[in-house]
Tab-separated table of C-alpha atoms in Angstrom:
chain	number	residue	atom	x	y	z
A	609	MET	CA	-0.396	0.136	0.141
A	610	THR	CA	1.335	3.387	-0.739
A	611	SER	CA	2.027	5.426	1.648
A	612	THR	CA	0.887	8.769	2.416
A	613	GLU	CA	3.092	10.613	4.267
A	614	PHE	CA	7.097	11.671	4.607
A	615	ARG	CA	9.601	12.367	6.993
A	616	ILE	CA	11.298	15.321	5.447
A	617	GLY	CA	14.981	15.368	6.812
A	618	GLY	CA	13.716	12.314	8.988
A	619	GLU	CA	11.378	14.289	11.207
A	620	LEU	CA	9.370	16.537	10.082
A	621	GLY	CA	6.197	14.862	8.407
A	622	VAL	CA	3.756	16.052	6.223
A	623	ARG	CA	1.510	14.428	3.716
A	624	ARG	CA	3.421	13.291	0.189
A	625	LEU	CA	0.586	15.256	-1.987
A	626	GLY	CA	1.154	18.547	-1.358
A	627	PHE	CA	0.333	22.321	-3.388
A	628	GLY	CA	2.387	24.430	-5.481
A	629	ALA	CA	1.635	28.162	-5.145
A	630	MET	CA	3.093	29.547	-8.165
A	631	GLN	CA	0.069	29.829	-10.035
A	632	LEU	CA	-1.996	31.817	-7.933
A	633	PRO	CA	-2.805	35.353	-8.960
A	634	THR	CA	-1.585	37.427	-6.033
A	635	GLU	CA	-2.640	41.010	-7.814
A	636	PRO	CA	-5.556	43.231	-5.899
A	637	GLY	CA	-9.175	42.105	-7.513
A	638	PRO	CA	-11.354	39.449	-7.612
A	639	ALA	CA	-8.398	36.929	-8.538
A	640	ARG	CA	-6.536	37.401	-5.726
A	641	GLU	CA	-9.344	36.765	-3.498
A	642	THR	CA	-10.292	33.635	-5.325
A	643	SER	CA	-6.097	32.205	-4.886
A	644	LEU	CA	-6.861	33.416	-0.726
A	645	ALA	CA	-9.703	30.487	-1.072
A	646	VAL	CA	-7.517	28.220	-2.970
A	647	ALA	CA	-4.702	28.086	-0.571
A	648	ARG	CA	-7.405	28.150	2.251
A	649	ARG	CA	-9.483	25.095	0.580
A	650	ALA	CA	-6.589	23.152	0.610
A	651	VAL	CA	-5.365	23.082	3.649
A	652	ASP	CA	-9.069	22.296	4.653
A	653	LEU	CA	-8.280	19.365	2.674
A	654	GLY	CA	-5.504	18.111	4.477
A	655	VAL	CA	-2.516	19.767	2.358
A	656	THR	CA	0.426	20.360	4.870
A	657	LEU	CA	3.117	20.680	2.209
A	658	ILE	CA	3.385	23.944	0.167
A	659	ASP	CA	5.834	25.566	-2.311
A	660	THR	CA	6.493	28.722	-3.195
A	661	ALA	CA	9.672	30.774	-3.384
A	662	HIS	CA	10.853	34.552	-4.026
A	663	LEU	CA	10.550	34.375	-7.638
A	664	TYR	CA	6.609	34.239	-7.367
A	665	GLY	CA	6.380	37.718	-7.478
A	666	GLY	CA	9.277	38.994	-5.959
A	667	GLY	CA	7.578	37.842	-2.623
A	668	ALA	CA	3.958	38.437	-3.423
A	669	ASN	CA	3.429	34.649	-3.511
A	670	GLU	CA	4.597	34.517	0.209
A	671	GLU	CA	2.895	36.777	1.154
A	672	LEU	CA	-0.779	35.980	-0.485
A	673	LEU	CA	-0.087	32.908	1.729
A	674	ALA	CA	0.443	34.400	4.930
A	675	GLU	CA	-3.011	35.984	4.365
A	676	ALA	CA	-4.909	33.296	3.944
A	677	LEU	CA	-3.018	30.635	6.040
A	678	TYR	CA	-1.711	32.875	9.275
A	679	PRO	CA	-1.902	31.870	11.742
A	680	TYR	CA	-0.769	28.486	10.390
A	681	ALA	CA	-2.339	24.967	11.417
A	682	ASP	CA	-0.315	22.601	13.025
A	683	GLY	CA	2.015	20.207	11.203
A	684	LEU	CA	1.150	22.841	7.824
A	685	LEU	CA	4.679	23.404	5.932
A	686	ILE	CA	5.722	26.209	3.633
A	687	THR	CA	8.802	25.926	2.147
A	688	THR	CA	10.171	28.667	-0.165
A	689	LYS	CA	13.415	29.011	-2.227
A	690	VAL	CA	16.049	31.894	-2.669
A	691	GLY	CA	18.936	32.449	-5.178
A	692	VAL	CA	16.584	34.097	-8.007
A	693	ALA	CA	16.758	38.285	-7.767
A	694	ARG	CA	16.204	41.216	-9.754
A	695	THR	CA	19.906	41.998	-10.317
A	696	GLY	CA	20.291	41.904	-13.907
A	697	PRO	CA	21.616	44.351	-16.250
A	698	ALA	CA	18.324	45.886	-17.083
A	699	GLY	CA	16.752	44.650	-13.703
A	700	GLU	CA	15.600	41.689	-14.948
A	701	TRP	CA	15.551	38.122	-13.337
A	702	ARG	CA	18.695	36.416	-12.863
A	703	LEU	CA	20.370	33.375	-10.994
A	704	ASP	CA	21.954	35.064	-8.065
A	705	GLY	CA	23.233	33.034	-5.012
A	706	ARG	CA	25.756	35.666	-3.634
A	707	PRO	CA	26.048	35.544	0.203
A	708	ALA	CA	24.362	39.092	0.610
A	709	ILE	CA	21.476	38.214	-1.539
A	710	LEU	CA	20.774	34.988	-0.271
A	711	ARG	CA	20.864	36.328	3.393
A	712	ASP	CA	18.598	39.252	2.290
A	713	GLN	CA	15.700	36.770	0.594
A	714	VAL	CA	15.449	34.687	3.684
A	715	ASP	CA	14.955	37.714	5.904
A	716	GLN	CA	12.201	38.630	3.597
A	717	ALA	CA	10.797	35.509	3.167
A	718	LEU	CA	10.628	35.311	6.952
A	719	ARG	CA	9.063	39.024	7.462
A	720	ARG	CA	6.440	38.407	4.526
A	721	LEU	CA	5.272	34.200	5.963
A	722	ARG	CA	5.513	36.000	9.539
A	723	VAL	CA	7.487	33.294	11.013
A	724	GLU	CA	11.015	33.202	13.065
A	725	ARG	CA	12.483	29.909	11.372
A	726	ILE	CA	11.292	28.605	7.590
A	727	GLU	CA	11.671	24.870	8.373
A	728	LEU	CA	12.638	23.843	5.125
A	729	LEU	CA	14.100	26.611	2.805
A	730	GLN	CA	15.580	25.224	-1.217
A	731	LEU	CA	18.211	27.143	-3.239
A	732	HIS	CA	16.297	27.807	-6.468
A	733	ARG	CA	19.273	27.289	-8.458
A	734	ILE	CA	22.954	26.914	-7.966
A	735	ASP	CA	24.694	30.219	-9.522
A	736	PRO	CA	27.476	29.181	-11.811
A	737	GLU	CA	28.646	32.321	-10.819
A	738	THR	CA	29.236	32.532	-7.612
A	739	PRO	CA	30.642	29.040	-5.463
A	740	LEU	CA	28.731	26.638	-4.346
A	741	SER	CA	30.776	26.766	-0.892
A	742	ASP	CA	29.701	29.845	-0.924
A	743	GLN	CA	25.712	29.583	-1.526
A	744	LEU	CA	25.800	26.473	0.604
A	745	GLY	CA	27.572	27.575	3.344
A	746	THR	CA	25.813	31.070	3.922
A	747	LEU	CA	22.674	28.526	4.305
A	748	ARG	CA	24.641	26.558	6.727
A	749	ASP	CA	25.313	29.357	8.808
A	750	LEU	CA	21.334	31.000	8.434
A	751	GLN	CA	20.731	27.135	9.775
A	752	THR	CA	22.836	27.537	12.439
A	753	ASP	CA	21.354	30.978	13.785
A	754	GLY	CA	18.023	29.559	13.885
A	755	LYS	CA	16.876	31.301	10.362
A	756	LEU	CA	16.263	27.836	8.864
A	757	GLY	CA	15.727	24.053	10.001
A	758	ARG	CA	16.456	22.267	6.851
A	759	ILE	CA	17.876	22.987	3.543
A	760	GLY	CA	16.757	21.701	0.085
A	761	LEU	CA	18.335	22.090	-3.894
A	762	SER	CA	16.373	22.232	-6.871
A	763	GLU	CA	17.117	21.422	-10.374
A	764	VAL	CA	20.222	19.580	-9.670
A	765	THR	CA	22.182	16.617	-10.662
A	766	VAL	CA	23.467	13.897	-9.383
A	767	ALA	CA	27.148	15.408	-8.978
A	768	GLU	CA	25.581	18.625	-7.583
A	769	LEU	CA	23.824	16.871	-5.369
A	770	ASP	CA	26.833	14.866	-4.329
A	771	ARG	CA	28.798	17.858	-3.924
A	772	ALA	CA	26.308	19.662	-1.757
A	773	ARG	CA	25.670	17.133	0.504
A	774	GLU	CA	29.680	17.310	1.407
A	775	ILE	CA	28.750	20.855	2.603
A	776	ILE	CA	25.277	20.645	3.837
A	777	ASP	CA	22.873	17.900	5.515
A	778	VAL	CA	20.608	17.859	1.888
A	779	ALA	CA	16.484	17.333	3.036
A	780	SER	CA	14.913	17.933	-0.237
A	781	VAL	CA	15.809	18.351	-4.340
A	782	GLN	CA	13.090	19.834	-6.239
A	783	ASN	CA	13.705	18.802	-9.805
A	784	ARG	CA	11.282	18.839	-12.442
A	785	TYR	CA	9.910	15.191	-13.197
A	786	ASN	CA	6.701	13.597	-14.148
A	787	ILE	CA	5.051	10.586	-15.819
A	788	LEU	CA	6.413	11.940	-19.227
A	789	ASP	CA	9.663	13.370	-18.209
A	790	ARG	CA	11.721	11.199	-16.883
A	791	GLU	CA	15.296	12.840	-17.409
A	792	HIS	CA	15.870	12.977	-13.413
A	793	GLU	CA	15.129	9.540	-12.494
A	794	PRO	CA	19.135	9.027	-11.836
A	795	VAL	CA	18.362	12.268	-9.404
A	796	LEU	CA	15.505	10.921	-8.083
A	797	ALA	CA	17.470	7.105	-7.291
A	798	ALA	CA	20.349	9.327	-5.613
A	799	CYS	CA	17.648	10.961	-3.161
A	800	GLU	CA	16.067	7.318	-2.388
A	801	ALA	CA	19.034	6.171	-1.351
A	802	ALA	CA	19.872	8.564	0.272
A	803	GLY	CA	16.323	9.350	2.138
A	804	ILE	CA	15.999	12.608	0.427
A	805	ALA	CA	12.446	14.061	-0.296
A	806	PHE	CA	11.794	14.192	-3.800
A	807	LEU	CA	9.929	17.447	-5.065
A	808	PRO	CA	8.814	17.170	-8.682
A	809	TRP	CA	7.844	20.312	-10.092
A	810	ARG	CA	5.847	20.023	-12.888
A	811	PRO	CA	4.312	16.899	-11.870
A	812	VAL	CA	1.450	16.928	-14.622
A	813	ALA	CA	2.636	17.635	-18.115
A	814	ALA	CA	1.458	17.478	-21.558
A	815	GLY	CA	3.369	14.930	-23.808
A	816	ALA	CA	3.740	12.603	-27.217
A	817	SER	CA	0.074	11.930	-28.229
A	818	GLY	CA	0.543	8.326	-28.005
A	819	ALA	CA	1.069	8.362	-24.239
A	820	GLN	CA	-1.174	10.657	-23.668
A	821	ALA	CA	-3.785	8.180	-24.853
A	822	GLU	CA	-2.514	6.281	-22.921
A	823	ILE	CA	-3.163	7.898	-19.828
A	824	ALA	CA	-6.405	8.684	-20.851
A	825	ALA	CA	-7.153	5.235	-21.852
A	826	VAL	CA	-6.005	4.248	-17.995
A	827	ALA	CA	-8.144	6.944	-16.303
A	828	ALA	CA	-11.246	6.003	-18.113
A	829	GLU	CA	-10.669	2.550	-17.275
A	830	LEU	CA	-10.430	3.256	-13.732
A	831	GLY	CA	-12.914	5.560	-13.433
A	832	ALA	CA	-10.440	8.991	-12.957
A	833	THR	CA	-9.409	11.788	-14.590
A	834	PRO	CA	-5.516	11.304	-16.645
A	835	THR	CA	-4.601	14.515	-14.199
A	836	GLN	CA	-4.754	12.062	-11.419
A	837	VAL	CA	-3.215	8.756	-12.867
A	838	ALA	CA	-0.386	10.859	-13.372
A	839	LEU	CA	-0.273	12.145	-9.893
A	840	ALA	CA	-0.884	8.218	-8.995
A	841	TRP	CA	1.743	6.976	-10.409
A	842	LEU	CA	4.227	9.346	-8.976
A	843	LEU	CA	3.032	8.593	-5.387
A	844	GLY	CA	3.540	5.029	-5.987
A	845	HIS	CA	6.731	5.293	-8.257
A	846	SER	CA	8.757	5.774	-5.361
A	847	SER	CA	8.635	6.752	-1.648
A	848	VAL	CA	10.218	9.691	-1.421
A	849	ILE	CA	8.167	11.824	-4.408
A	850	LEU	CA	6.212	14.557	-2.917
A	851	PRO	CA	4.014	15.714	-5.680
A	852	ILE	CA	3.590	19.292	-5.384
A	853	PRO	CA	0.978	20.399	-8.367
A	854	GLY	CA	-0.158	23.520	-8.458
A	855	THR	CA	-4.157	25.165	-9.711
A	856	ALA	CA	-5.658	28.725	-9.034
A	857	ARG	CA	-9.263	26.925	-9.332
A	858	MET	CA	-10.999	25.224	-6.838
A	859	ASP	CA	-12.329	22.059	-9.172
A	860	HIS	CA	-8.808	21.511	-10.338
A	861	LEU	CA	-7.483	21.779	-6.663
A	862	GLU	CA	-9.996	19.108	-5.581
A	863	GLU	CA	-9.332	17.073	-8.930
A	864	ASN	CA	-5.630	16.703	-7.614
A	865	LEU	CA	-5.990	16.003	-4.069
A	866	ALA	CA	-8.110	13.352	-4.634
A	867	ALA	CA	-5.284	11.517	-6.778
A	868	ALA	CA	-4.146	10.843	-2.956
A	869	ARG	CA	-7.263	8.377	-2.762
A	870	LEU	CA	-6.582	6.399	-6.734
A	871	HIS	CA	-5.430	2.673	-6.483
A	872	LEU	CA	-2.995	2.016	-9.364
A	873	PRO	CA	-3.750	-1.963	-10.275
A	874	GLN	CA	0.168	-3.336	-11.266
A	875	ALA	CA	-1.243	-4.326	-14.564
A	876	HIS	CA	-2.435	-0.302	-15.115
A	877	ARG	CA	0.717	0.618	-13.609
A	878	ASP	CA	3.308	-1.406	-15.880
A	879	ARG	CA	1.274	0.371	-18.612
A	880	LEU	CA	2.345	3.360	-17.681
A	881	ASP	CA	6.097	2.912	-16.591
A	882	ARG	CA	6.605	1.902	-20.166
A	883	LEU	CA	5.152	5.612	-21.874
A	884	PRO	CA	8.966	6.660	-21.922
A	885	GLU	CA	9.263	4.214	-24.358
A	886	LEU	CA	5.952	5.605	-26.410
A	887	GLY	CA	6.906	9.090	-26.789
């Protein structure tokens, strides 16, 4: 039977099917009110892991979640990401892992999320222009200072993960991964071996027409939707996978979270396992 919970870093318990907040509109108006309602409904439906980032509106997404959910329910984990900043030549977004930037973004996140400590903070991307030891050393210092509980990485290779683990205890990895896009299977395997949480971003994605047809066929046979099949496949594929599907629509939220109750018989799972070969 597929486990519904995972302990990040061996101690921080969350339900495996979470929520990605990136798609929530933050501008004032009806769309923002819907965003607040969707975030609250996610928690009402049992979500205990919500993912956001400084990049999402320059912190506006963090502020939205705090407005919707503070004071936070017991056991609710809001994880955020730092390391992308508007520091390009024309003020555009770029990778920026300089220590001063990371420290500032962590302090901003603490203020916006209204917390004294971020239980899981992920480096959004490794900045190739800043030594990795400086980037992770800064986050490790912030952890020592009590501002961070655990540290994760995003969009890394196995080699980068290995290097990072020489500097810090890596609690999570957030890479692009879904039923039709398994480029990072080696990274997932490394996370499994080390007990590291693997948070796939873009956990549901369109792919080759033949592969889509097979997912639709399985969904029809099980009385589910293709999205639910894709998420249920992730949950059963590895016990360290914590999908974080995102949406700004209430009906899609409820559809996504219902995937946790969908059982994939082995015969159907075998068909889905072969999908990359068909694409």
